[in-house]
Short mmCIF file of C-alpha atoms and ligand atoms in Angstrom, two decimals:
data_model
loop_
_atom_site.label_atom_id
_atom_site.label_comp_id
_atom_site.label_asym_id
_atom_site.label_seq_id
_atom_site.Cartn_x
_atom_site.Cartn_y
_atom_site.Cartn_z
CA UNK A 260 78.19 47.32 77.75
CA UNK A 261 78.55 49.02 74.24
CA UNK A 262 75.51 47.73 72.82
CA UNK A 263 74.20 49.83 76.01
CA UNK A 264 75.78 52.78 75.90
CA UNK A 265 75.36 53.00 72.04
CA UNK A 266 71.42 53.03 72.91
CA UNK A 267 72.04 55.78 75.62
CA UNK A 268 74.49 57.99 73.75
CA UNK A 269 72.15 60.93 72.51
CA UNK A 270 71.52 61.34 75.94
CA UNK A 271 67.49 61.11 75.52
CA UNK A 272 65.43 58.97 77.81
CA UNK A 273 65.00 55.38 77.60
CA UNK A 274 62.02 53.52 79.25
CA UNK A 275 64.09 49.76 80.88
CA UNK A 276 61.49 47.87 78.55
CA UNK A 277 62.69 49.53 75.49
CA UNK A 278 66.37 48.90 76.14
CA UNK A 279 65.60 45.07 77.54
CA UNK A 280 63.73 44.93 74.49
CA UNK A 281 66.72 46.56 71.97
CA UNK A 282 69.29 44.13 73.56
CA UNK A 283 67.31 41.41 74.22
CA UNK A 284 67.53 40.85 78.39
CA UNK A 285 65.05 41.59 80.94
CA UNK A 286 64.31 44.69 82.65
CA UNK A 287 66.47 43.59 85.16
CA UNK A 288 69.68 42.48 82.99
CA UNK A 289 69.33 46.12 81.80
CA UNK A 290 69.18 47.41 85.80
CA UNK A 291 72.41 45.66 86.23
CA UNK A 292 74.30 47.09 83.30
CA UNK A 293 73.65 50.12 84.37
CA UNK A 294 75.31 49.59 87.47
CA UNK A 295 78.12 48.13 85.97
CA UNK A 296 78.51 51.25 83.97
CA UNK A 297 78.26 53.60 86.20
CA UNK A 298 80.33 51.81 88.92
CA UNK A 299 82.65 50.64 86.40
CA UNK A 300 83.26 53.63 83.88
CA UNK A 301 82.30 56.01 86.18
CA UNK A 302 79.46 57.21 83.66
CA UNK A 303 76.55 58.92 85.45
CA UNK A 304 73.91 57.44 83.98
CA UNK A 305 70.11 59.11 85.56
CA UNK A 306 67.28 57.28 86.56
CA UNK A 307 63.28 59.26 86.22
CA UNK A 308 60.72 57.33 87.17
CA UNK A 309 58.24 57.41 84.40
CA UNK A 310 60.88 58.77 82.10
CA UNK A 311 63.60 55.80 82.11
CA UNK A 312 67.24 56.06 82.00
CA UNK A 313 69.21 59.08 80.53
CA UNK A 314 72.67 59.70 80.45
CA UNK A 315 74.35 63.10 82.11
CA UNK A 316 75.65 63.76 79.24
CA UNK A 317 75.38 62.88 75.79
CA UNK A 318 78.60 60.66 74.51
CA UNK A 319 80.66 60.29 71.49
CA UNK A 320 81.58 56.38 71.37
CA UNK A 321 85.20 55.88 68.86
CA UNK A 322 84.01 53.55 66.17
CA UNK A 323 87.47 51.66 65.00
CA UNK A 324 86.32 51.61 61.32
CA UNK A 325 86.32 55.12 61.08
CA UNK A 326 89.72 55.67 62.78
CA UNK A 327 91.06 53.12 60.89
CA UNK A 328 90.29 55.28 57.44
CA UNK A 329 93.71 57.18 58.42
CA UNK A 330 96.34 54.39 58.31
CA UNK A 331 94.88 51.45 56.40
CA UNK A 332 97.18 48.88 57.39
CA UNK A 333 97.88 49.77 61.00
CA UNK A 334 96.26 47.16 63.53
CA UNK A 335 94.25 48.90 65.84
CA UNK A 336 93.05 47.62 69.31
CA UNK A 337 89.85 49.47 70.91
CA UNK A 338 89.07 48.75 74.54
CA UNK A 339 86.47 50.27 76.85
CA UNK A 340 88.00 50.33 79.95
CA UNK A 341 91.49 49.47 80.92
CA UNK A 342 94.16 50.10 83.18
CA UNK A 343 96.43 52.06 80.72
CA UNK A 344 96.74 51.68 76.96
CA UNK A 345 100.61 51.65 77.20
CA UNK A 346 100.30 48.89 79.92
CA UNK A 347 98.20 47.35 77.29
CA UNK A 348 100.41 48.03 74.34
CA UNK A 349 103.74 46.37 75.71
CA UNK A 350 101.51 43.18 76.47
CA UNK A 351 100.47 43.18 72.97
CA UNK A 352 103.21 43.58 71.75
CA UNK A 353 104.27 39.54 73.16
CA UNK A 354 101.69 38.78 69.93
CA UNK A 355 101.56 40.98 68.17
CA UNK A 356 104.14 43.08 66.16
CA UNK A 357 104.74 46.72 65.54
CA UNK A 358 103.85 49.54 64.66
CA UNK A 359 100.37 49.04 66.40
CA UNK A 360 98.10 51.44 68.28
CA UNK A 361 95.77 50.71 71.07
CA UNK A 362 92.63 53.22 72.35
CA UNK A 363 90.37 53.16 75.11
CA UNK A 364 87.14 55.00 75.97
CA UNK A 365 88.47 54.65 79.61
CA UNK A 366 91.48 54.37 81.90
CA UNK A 367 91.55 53.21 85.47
CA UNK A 368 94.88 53.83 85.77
CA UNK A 369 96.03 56.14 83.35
CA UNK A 370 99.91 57.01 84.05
CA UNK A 371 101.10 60.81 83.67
CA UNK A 372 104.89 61.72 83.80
CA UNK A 373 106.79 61.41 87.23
CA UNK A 374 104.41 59.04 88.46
CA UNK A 375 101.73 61.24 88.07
CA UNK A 376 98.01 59.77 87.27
CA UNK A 377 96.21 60.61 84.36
CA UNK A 378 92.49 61.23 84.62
CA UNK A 379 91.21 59.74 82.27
CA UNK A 380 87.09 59.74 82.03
CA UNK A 381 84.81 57.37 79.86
CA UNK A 382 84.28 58.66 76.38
CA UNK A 383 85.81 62.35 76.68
CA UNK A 384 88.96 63.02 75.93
CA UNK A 385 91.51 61.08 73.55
CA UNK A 386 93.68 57.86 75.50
CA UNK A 387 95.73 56.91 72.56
CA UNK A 388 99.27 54.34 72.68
CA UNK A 389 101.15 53.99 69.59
CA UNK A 390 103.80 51.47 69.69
CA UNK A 391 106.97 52.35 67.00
CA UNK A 392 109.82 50.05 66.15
CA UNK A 393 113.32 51.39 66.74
CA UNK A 394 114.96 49.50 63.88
CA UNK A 395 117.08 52.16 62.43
CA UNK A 396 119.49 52.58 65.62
CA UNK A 397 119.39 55.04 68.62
CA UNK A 398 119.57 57.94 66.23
CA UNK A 399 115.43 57.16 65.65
CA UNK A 400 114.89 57.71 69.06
CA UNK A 401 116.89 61.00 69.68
CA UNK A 402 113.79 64.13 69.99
CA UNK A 403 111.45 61.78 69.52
CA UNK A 404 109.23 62.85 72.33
CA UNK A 405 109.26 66.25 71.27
CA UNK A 406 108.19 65.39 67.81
CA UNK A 407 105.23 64.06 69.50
CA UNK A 408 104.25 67.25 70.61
CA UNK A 409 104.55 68.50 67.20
CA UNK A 410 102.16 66.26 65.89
CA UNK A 411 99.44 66.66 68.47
CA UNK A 412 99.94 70.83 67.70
CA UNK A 413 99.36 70.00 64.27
CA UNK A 414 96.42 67.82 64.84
CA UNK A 415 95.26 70.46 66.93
CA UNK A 416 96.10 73.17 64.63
CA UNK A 417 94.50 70.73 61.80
CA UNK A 418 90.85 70.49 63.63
CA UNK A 419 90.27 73.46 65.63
CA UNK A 420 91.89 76.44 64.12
CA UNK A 421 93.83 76.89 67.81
CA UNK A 422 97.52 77.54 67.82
CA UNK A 423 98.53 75.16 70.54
CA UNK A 424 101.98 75.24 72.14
CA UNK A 425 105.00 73.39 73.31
CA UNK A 426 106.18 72.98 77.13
CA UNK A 427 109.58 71.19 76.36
CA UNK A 428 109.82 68.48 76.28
CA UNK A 429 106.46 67.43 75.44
CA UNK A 430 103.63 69.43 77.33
CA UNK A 431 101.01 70.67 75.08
CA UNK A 432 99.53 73.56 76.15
CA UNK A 433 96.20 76.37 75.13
CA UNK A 434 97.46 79.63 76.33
CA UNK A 435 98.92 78.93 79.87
CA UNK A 436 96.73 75.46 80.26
CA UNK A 437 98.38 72.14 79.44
CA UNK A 438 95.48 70.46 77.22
CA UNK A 439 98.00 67.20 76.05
CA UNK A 440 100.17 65.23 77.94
CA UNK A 441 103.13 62.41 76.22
CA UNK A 442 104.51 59.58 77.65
CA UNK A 443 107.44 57.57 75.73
CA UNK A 444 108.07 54.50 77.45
CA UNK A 445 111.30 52.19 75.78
CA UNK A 446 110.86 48.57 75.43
CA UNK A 447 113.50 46.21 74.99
CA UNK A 448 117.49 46.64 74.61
CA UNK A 449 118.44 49.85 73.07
CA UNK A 450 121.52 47.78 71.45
CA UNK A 451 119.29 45.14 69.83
CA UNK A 452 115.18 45.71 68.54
CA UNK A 453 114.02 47.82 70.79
CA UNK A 454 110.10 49.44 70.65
CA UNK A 455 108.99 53.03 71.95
CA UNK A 456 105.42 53.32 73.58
CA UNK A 457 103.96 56.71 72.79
CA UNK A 458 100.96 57.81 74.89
CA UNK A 459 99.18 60.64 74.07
CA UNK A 460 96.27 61.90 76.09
CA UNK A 461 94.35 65.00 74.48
CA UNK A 462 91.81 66.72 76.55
CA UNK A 463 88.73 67.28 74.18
CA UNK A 464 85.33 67.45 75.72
CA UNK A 465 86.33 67.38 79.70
CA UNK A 466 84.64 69.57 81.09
CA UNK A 467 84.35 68.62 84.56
CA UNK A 468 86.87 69.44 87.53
CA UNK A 469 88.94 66.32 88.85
CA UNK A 470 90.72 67.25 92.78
CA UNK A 471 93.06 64.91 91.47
CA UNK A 472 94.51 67.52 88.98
CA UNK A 473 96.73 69.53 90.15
CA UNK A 474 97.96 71.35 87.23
CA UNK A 475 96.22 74.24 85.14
CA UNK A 476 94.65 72.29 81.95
CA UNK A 477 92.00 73.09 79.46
CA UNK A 478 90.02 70.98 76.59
CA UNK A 479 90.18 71.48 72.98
CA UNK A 480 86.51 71.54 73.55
CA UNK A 481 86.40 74.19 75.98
CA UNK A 482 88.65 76.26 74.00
CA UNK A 483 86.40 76.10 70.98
CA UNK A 484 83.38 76.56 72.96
CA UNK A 485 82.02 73.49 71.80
CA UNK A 486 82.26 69.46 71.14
CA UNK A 487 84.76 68.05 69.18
CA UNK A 488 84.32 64.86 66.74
CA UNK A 489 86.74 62.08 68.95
CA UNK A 490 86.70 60.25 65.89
CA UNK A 491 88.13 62.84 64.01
CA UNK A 492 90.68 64.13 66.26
CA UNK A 493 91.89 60.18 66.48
CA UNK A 494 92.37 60.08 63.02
CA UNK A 495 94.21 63.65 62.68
CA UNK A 496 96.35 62.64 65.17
CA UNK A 497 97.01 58.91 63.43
CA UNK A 498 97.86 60.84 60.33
CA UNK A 499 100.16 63.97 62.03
CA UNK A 500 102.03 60.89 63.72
CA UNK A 501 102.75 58.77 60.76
CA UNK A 502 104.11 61.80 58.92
CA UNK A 503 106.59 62.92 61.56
CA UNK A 504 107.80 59.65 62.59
CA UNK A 505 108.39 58.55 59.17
CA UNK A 506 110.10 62.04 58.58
CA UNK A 507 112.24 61.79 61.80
CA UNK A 508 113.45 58.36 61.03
CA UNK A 509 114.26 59.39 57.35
CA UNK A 510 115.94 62.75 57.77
CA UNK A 511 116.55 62.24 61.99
CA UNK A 512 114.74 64.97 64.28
CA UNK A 513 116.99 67.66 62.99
CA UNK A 514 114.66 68.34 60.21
CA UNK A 515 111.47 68.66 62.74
CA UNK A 516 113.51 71.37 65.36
CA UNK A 517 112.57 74.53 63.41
CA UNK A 518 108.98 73.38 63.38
CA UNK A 519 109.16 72.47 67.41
CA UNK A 520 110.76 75.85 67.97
CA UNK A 521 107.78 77.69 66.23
CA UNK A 522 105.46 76.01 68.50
CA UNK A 523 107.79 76.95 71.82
CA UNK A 524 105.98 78.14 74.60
CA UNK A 525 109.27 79.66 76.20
CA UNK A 526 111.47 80.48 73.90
CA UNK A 527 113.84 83.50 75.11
CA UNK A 528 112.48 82.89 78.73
CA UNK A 529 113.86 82.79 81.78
CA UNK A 530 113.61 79.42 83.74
CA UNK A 531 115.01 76.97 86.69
CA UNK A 532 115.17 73.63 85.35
CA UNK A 533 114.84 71.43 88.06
CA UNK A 534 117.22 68.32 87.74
CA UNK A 535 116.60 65.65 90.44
CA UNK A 536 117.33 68.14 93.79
CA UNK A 537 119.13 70.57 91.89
CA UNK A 538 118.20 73.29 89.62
CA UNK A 539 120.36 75.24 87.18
CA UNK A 540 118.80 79.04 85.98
CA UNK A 541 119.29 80.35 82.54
CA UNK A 542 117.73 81.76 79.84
CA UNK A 543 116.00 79.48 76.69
CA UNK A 544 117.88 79.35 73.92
CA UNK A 545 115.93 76.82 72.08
CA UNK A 546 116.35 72.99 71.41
CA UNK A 547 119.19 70.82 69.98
CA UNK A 548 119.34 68.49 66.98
CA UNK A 549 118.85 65.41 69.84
CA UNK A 550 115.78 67.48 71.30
CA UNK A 551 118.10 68.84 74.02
CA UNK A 552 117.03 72.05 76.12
CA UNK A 553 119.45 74.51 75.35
CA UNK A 554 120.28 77.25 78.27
CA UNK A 555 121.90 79.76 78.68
CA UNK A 556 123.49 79.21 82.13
CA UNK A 557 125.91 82.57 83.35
CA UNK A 558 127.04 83.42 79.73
CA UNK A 559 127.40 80.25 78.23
CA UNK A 560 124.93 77.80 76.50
CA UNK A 561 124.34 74.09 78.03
CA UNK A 562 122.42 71.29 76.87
CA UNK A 563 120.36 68.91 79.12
CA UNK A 564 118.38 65.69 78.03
CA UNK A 565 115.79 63.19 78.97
CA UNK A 566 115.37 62.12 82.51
CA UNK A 567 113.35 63.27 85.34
CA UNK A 568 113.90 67.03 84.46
CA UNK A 569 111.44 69.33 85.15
CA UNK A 570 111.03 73.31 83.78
CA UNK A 571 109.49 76.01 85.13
CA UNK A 572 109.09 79.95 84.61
CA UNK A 573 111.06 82.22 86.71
CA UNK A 574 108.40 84.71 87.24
CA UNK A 575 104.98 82.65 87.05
CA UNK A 576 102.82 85.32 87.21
C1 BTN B 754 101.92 63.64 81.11
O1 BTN B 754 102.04 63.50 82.34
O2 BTN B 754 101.94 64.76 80.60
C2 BTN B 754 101.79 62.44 80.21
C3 BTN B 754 100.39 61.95 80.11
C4 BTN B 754 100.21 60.77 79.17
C5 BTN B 754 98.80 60.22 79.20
C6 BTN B 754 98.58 59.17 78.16
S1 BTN B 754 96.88 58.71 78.00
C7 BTN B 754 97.32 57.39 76.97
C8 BTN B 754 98.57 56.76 77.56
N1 BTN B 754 98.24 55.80 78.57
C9 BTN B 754 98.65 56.18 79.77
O3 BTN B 754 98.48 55.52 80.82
N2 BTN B 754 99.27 57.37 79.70
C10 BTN B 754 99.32 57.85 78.35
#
């Protein structure tokens, strides 16, 4: 299917004899690729008679070689279409050992927080797992989430210009519109080797509207009023990780908090954090040394961490 959708990328037209011809099947081999594709990957792929085949819209296919330029030694896994890259990291990592990083062009079931889905569309935004081995204790893992969000800021910050900001705990937003989303999933027993899946999904050059989205979110590419290199932004964001987990399991997340706080969305806001069926109201103080909200709950300050906790504004408007 690459060797396909390589040929179709610029989003010119291509007569069914040249592309049979390019990949060496018949006219009808390349008829049935394209319905794989399109049925498949959901790419819309247009059919002129007299004219060929053209894609909707031009894509950017992730070439591994170039990604790989930022870490070297790091085994990366590309995949067109799968279910999930952390589904497909923790199965890796059975073989394979960590750190490790897995992307795909395409998710059919890409997992948001709380159960949520992730859309996730062929060749347009960033579907990045990064799998990190917890070898220095529990410590390692404590704001390690929100040191995520740092990194995809910086990356951000790094490629576009754009000051992007942080939702805690990990919500990357442009302005109001949430434009990243984390997922840390924790592998093994916390007493013994355990592994941390990081997730990352970075809007960059979705542009259409999904029904299936129910929360305000923009694109990097959108918010530059343009296209951004995927390639690029994978390897930024290879490079931003590396440095902050490396720094967090050196000096512990302690010495990443004044950069999250920079990048806080709310800070000094008022907001219900909603815990399970309750919620508590308070004021944001900032974070903790463990990553901990910090609120400021009828004149005096409490902590909360991890778990299904959920924040939101007071006054939305
Ligand atoms: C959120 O709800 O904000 C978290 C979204 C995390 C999405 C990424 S995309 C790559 C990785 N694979 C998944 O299935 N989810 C994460």
């Amino acid at each position: 299917m690459r060797d396909l959708l390589m040929l179709l990328a610029d989003g010119g037209f291509y007569s069914g004899n040249d592309l049979g011809r390019q990949l060496g099947v018949s006219r009808a081999a390349v008829w049935k690729r394209i319905q794989r594709v399109t049925g498949e990957y959901g790419v819309t792929v247009q059919s002129v008679p007299g004219k060929g085949y053209r894609l909707s819209q031009p894509l950017q296919l992730l070439n591994r070689d170039v990604i790989q330029q930022a870490l070297p030694a790091l085994p990366i896994f590309m995949y067109e279409s799968i279910g999930s890259t952390n589904d497909q990291a923790k199965q890796l990592l059975g073989t394979y050992s960590a750190p490790l990083a897995v992307f795909a062009e395409h998710q059919t079931q890409g997992k948001g927080r709380r159960g949520r889905e992730w859309v996730s569309p062929f060749a347009q935004n960033l579907y990045l797992s990064f799998v990190w081995p917890v070898t220095e204790g529990l410590n390692q893992i404590d704001g390690l989430s929100l040191l995520v969000g740092v990194a995809v800021a910086k990356a951000i910050k790094r490629l576009s210009g754009i000051d992007a900001q942080l939702k805690w705990p990990n919500d990357v937003l442009i302005g109001k519109r949430k434009v990243a989303g984390i997922l840390l999933e924790l592998i093994g027993d916390p007493v013994e080797l355990c592994h941390v899946v990081i997730g990352i999904g970075v809007n960059l050059n979705m542009l259409d509207s999904f029904d299936s989205i129910d929360q305000e979110w923009t694109s990097l590419g959108k918010e530059m009023g343009g296209t951004v290199s995927r390639e690029l932004f994978a390897k930024t964001v290879l490079e931003e990780l590396a440095h902050y987990l490396e720094k967090q399991k050196n000096h512990g997340f302690s010495s990443i908090r004044a950069e999250w706080n920079e990048l806080h969305a709310w800070q000094g806001a008022n907001v219900n954090l909603h815990i399970g069926t309750n919620i508590v109201s308070g004021q944001i103080v900032g974070i903790g040394d463990k990553g901990e909200i910090c609120l400021l709950v009828e004149g005096e300050e409490r902590k909360y961490l991890g778990g299904e906790l959920s924040l939101r504004l007071q006054n939305d408007s």
